[in-house]
Coordinates of C-alpha atoms in Angstrom, one line a residue:
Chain G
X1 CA -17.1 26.0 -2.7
X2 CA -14.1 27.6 -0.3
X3 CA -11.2 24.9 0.2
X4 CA -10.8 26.4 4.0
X5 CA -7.6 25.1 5.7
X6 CA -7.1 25.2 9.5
X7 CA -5.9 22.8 12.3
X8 CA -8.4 23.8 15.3
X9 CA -11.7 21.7 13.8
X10 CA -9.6 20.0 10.9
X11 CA -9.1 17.1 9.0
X12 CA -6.7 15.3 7.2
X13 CA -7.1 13.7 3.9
X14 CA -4.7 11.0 2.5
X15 CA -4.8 10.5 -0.8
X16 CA -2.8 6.8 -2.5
X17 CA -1.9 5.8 -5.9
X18 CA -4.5 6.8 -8.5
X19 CA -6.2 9.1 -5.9
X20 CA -3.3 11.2 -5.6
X21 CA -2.6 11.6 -9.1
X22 CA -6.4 12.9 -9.4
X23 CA -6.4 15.5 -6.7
X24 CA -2.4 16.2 -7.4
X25 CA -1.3 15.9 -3.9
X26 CA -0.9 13.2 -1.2
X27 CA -2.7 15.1 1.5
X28 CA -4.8 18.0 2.5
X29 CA -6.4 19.2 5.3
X30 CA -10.1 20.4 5.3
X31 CA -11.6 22.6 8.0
X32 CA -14.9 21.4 8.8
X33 CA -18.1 23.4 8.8
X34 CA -19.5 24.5 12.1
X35 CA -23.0 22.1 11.6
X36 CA -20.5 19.3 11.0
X37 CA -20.2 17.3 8.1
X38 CA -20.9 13.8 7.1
X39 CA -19.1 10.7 5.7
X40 CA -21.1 10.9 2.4
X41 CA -21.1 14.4 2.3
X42 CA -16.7 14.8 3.0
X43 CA -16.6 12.3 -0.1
X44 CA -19.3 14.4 -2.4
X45 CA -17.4 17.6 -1.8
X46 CA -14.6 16.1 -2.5
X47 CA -15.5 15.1 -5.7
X48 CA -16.6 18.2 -6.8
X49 CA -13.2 19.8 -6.3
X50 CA -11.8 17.0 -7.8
X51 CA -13.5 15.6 -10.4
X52 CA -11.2 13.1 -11.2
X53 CA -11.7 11.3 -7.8
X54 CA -15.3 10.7 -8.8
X55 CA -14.6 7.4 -11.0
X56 CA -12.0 6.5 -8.8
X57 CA -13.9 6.2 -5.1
X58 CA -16.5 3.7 -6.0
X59 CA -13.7 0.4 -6.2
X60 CA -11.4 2.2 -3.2
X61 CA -11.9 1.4 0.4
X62 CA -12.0 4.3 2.6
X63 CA -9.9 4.2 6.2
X64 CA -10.5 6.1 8.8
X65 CA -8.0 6.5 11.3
X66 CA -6.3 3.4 10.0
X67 CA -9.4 1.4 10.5
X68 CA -11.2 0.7 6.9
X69 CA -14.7 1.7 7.0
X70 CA -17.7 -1.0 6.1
X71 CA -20.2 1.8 5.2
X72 CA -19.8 5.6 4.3
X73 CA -22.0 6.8 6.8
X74 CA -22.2 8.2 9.9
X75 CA -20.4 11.6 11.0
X76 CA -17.0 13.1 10.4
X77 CA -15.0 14.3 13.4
X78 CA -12.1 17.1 14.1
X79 CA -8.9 15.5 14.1
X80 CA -10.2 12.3 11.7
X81 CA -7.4 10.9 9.5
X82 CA -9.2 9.7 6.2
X83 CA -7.6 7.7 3.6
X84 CA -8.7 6.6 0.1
X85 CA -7.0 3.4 -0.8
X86 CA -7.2 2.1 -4.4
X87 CA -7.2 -1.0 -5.1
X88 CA -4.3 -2.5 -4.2
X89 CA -1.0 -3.7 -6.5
X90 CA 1.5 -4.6 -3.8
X91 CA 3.9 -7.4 -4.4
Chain I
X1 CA 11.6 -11.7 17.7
X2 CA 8.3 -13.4 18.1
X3 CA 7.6 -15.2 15.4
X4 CA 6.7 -12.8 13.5
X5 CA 9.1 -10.0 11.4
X6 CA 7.0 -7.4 9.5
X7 CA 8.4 -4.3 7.9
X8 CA 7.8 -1.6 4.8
X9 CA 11.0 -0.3 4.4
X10 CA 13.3 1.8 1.8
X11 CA 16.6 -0.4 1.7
X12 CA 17.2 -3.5 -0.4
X13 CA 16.4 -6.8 1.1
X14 CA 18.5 -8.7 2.7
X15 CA 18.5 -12.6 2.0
X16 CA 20.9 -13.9 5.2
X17 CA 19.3 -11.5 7.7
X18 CA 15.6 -13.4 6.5
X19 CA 17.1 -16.4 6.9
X20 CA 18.8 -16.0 10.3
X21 CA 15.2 -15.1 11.7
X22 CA 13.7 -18.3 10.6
X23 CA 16.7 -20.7 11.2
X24 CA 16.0 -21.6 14.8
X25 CA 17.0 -25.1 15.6
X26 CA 13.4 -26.5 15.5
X27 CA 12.9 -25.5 11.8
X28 CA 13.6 -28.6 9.4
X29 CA 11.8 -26.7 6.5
X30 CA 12.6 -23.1 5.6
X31 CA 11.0 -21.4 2.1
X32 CA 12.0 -17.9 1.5
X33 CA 10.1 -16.4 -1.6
X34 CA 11.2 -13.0 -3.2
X35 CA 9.1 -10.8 -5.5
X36 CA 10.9 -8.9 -8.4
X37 CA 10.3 -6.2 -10.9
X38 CA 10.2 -7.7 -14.2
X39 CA 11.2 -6.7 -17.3
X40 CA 7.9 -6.2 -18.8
X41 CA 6.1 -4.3 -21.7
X42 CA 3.5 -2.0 -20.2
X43 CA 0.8 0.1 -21.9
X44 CA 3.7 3.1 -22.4
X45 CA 6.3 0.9 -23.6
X46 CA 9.5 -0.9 -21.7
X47 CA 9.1 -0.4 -18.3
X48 CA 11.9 0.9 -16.5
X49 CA 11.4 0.9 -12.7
X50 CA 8.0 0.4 -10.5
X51 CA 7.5 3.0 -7.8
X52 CA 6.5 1.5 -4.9
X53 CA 4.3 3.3 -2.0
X54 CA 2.3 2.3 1.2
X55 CA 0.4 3.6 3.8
X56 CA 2.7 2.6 6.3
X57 CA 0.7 2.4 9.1
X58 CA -2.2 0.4 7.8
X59 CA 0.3 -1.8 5.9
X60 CA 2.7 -2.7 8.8
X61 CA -0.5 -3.7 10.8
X62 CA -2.0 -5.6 8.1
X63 CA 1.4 -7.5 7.4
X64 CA 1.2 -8.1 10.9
X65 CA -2.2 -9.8 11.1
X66 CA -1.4 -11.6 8.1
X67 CA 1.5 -13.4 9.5
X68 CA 0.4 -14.3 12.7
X69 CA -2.5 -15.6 11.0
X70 CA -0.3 -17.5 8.8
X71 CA 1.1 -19.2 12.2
X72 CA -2.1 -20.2 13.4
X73 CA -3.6 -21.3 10.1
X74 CA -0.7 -23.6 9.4
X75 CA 1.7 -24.1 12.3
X76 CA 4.7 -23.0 10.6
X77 CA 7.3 -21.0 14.2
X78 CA 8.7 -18.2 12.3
X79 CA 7.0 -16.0 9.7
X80 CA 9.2 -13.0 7.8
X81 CA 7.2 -10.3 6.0
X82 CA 9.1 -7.5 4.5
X83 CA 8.2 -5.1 1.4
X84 CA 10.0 -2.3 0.0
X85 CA 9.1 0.8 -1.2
X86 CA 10.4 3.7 -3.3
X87 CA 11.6 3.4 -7.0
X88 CA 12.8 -0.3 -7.9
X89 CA 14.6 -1.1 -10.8
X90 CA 14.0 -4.2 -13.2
X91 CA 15.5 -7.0 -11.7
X92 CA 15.4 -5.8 -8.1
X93 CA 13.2 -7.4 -5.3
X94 CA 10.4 -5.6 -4.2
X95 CA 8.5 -8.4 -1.8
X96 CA 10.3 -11.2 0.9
X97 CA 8.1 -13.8 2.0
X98 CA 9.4 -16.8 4.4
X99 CA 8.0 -19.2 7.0
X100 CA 10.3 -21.6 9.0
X101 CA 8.3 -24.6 10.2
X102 CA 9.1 -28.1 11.4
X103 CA 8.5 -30.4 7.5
X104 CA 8.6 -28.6 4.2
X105 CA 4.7 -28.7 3.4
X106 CA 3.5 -25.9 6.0
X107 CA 5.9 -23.7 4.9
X108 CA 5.2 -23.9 1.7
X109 CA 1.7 -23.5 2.1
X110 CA 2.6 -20.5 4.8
X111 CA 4.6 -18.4 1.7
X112 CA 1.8 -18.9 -0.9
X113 CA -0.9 -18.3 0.8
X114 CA 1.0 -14.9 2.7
X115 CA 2.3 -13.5 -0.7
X116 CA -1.6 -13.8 -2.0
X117 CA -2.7 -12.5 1.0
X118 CA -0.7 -9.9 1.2
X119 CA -1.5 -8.3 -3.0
X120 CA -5.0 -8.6 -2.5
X121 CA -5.1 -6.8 1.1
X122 CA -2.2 -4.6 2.1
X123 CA -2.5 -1.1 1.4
X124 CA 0.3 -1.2 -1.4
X125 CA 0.9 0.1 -4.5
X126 CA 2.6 0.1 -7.7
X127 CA 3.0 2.5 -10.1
X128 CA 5.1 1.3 -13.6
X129 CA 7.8 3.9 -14.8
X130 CA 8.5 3.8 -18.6
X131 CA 11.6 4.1 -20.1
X132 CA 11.8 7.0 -22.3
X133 CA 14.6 8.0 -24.9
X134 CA 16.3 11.5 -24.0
X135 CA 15.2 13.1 -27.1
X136 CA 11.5 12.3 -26.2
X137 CA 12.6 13.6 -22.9
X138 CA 13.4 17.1 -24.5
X139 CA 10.4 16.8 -26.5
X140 CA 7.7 16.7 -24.0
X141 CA 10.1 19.6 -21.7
X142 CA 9.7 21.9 -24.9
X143 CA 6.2 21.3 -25.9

């Protein structure tokens, strides 16, 4: 699977705490395929670039646009800001 | 400020600023809580420092909501919500809590129930940082 990166029909992947250590970096952008792309889909190919998110994703909430999402469905849009959140340990 | 006084910041906390924003006149109860890296014996060995990160926007909101629910939830005027980030030493305060109200027992209530509040749902994290001796140091650089 290609990694494309590009800004005109991108997106932006932010990646906290245990997610970043498994993909290595806080943030990446991926340029989305021209037939679109869904929510369960972004998260799948995600995984199989990074493995190491795969155990990790099931107990994190994912945000979108700062807004936490209830279910992983629906479609992904250029210019969406996705985040996976661990659980979190502040305090 | 309105009531409310959230922020995710770098610098150290600062104890008589907190307090100034809760002290107006009609407060006769004031509880300040602070939050502090321990020293503490994690799975690596002593740890040194926690690293502290948040997804700022998120957070700030979050702390937001979580105070001005405080106020509605149990009266108290003034509510101050303030976390660090960055690398903390043992000892240092990572977390201020405070609610000025008019009698103790609201703000009391106020802190606890914020400072739960805010570990279970404000996008926050720590990460524990081990002391290591500079010869294991050298070790793992070689190897």
């Amino acid at each position: 699977m290609g990694w494309p990166e590009g800004m005109a029909t991108s997106l932006t992947i932010l990646f906290f705490s245990t997610a970043r250590g498994a993909v290595g970096r806080p943030e990446i952008r991926y340029r989305l395929p021209e037939d679109g792309l869904s929510v369960p889909e972004l998260l799948e190919r995600l995984c199989r670039r990074y493995p190491r998110l795969r155990p990790i994703l099931p107990s994190s909430r994912l945000v979108r646009n700062g807004t936490p999402l209830r279910r992983r469905a629906g479609r992904v849009a250029a210019g969406d800001e996705f985040a996976i959140h661990p659980p979190y340990s502040g305090g | 400020m309105n009531g409310v006084s959230v922020r995710i910041q770098k610098g150290a906390l600062s104890i008589p600023r907190a307090y100034r924003e809760l002290a107006s006149e009609g407060q006769g109860g004031i509880v300040l809580f602070l939050g502090r890296v321990r020293a503490d014996r994690g799975r690596d060995g002593p740890v040194e420092a926690l690293e502290y990160e948040a997804h700022r926007g998120p957070a700030e909101a979050k702390l937001e909501e979580l105070a001005k629910a405080a106020r509605r939830r149990f009266g108290v005027r003034e509510v101050v919500l303030w976390h660090r980030v960055g690398v903390l030493a043992v000892g240092e305060a990572s977390v201020l809590v405070g609610a000025g109200a008019p009698h103790r027992s609201e703000a009391f209530a106020a802190v606890s129930w914020l400072i739960t509040r805010l570990k279970e749902r404000a996008p926050i994290w720590k990460a524990e940082i081990y002391h290591r001796p500079i010869r294991a140091r050298a070790r793992r650089r070689t190897s």
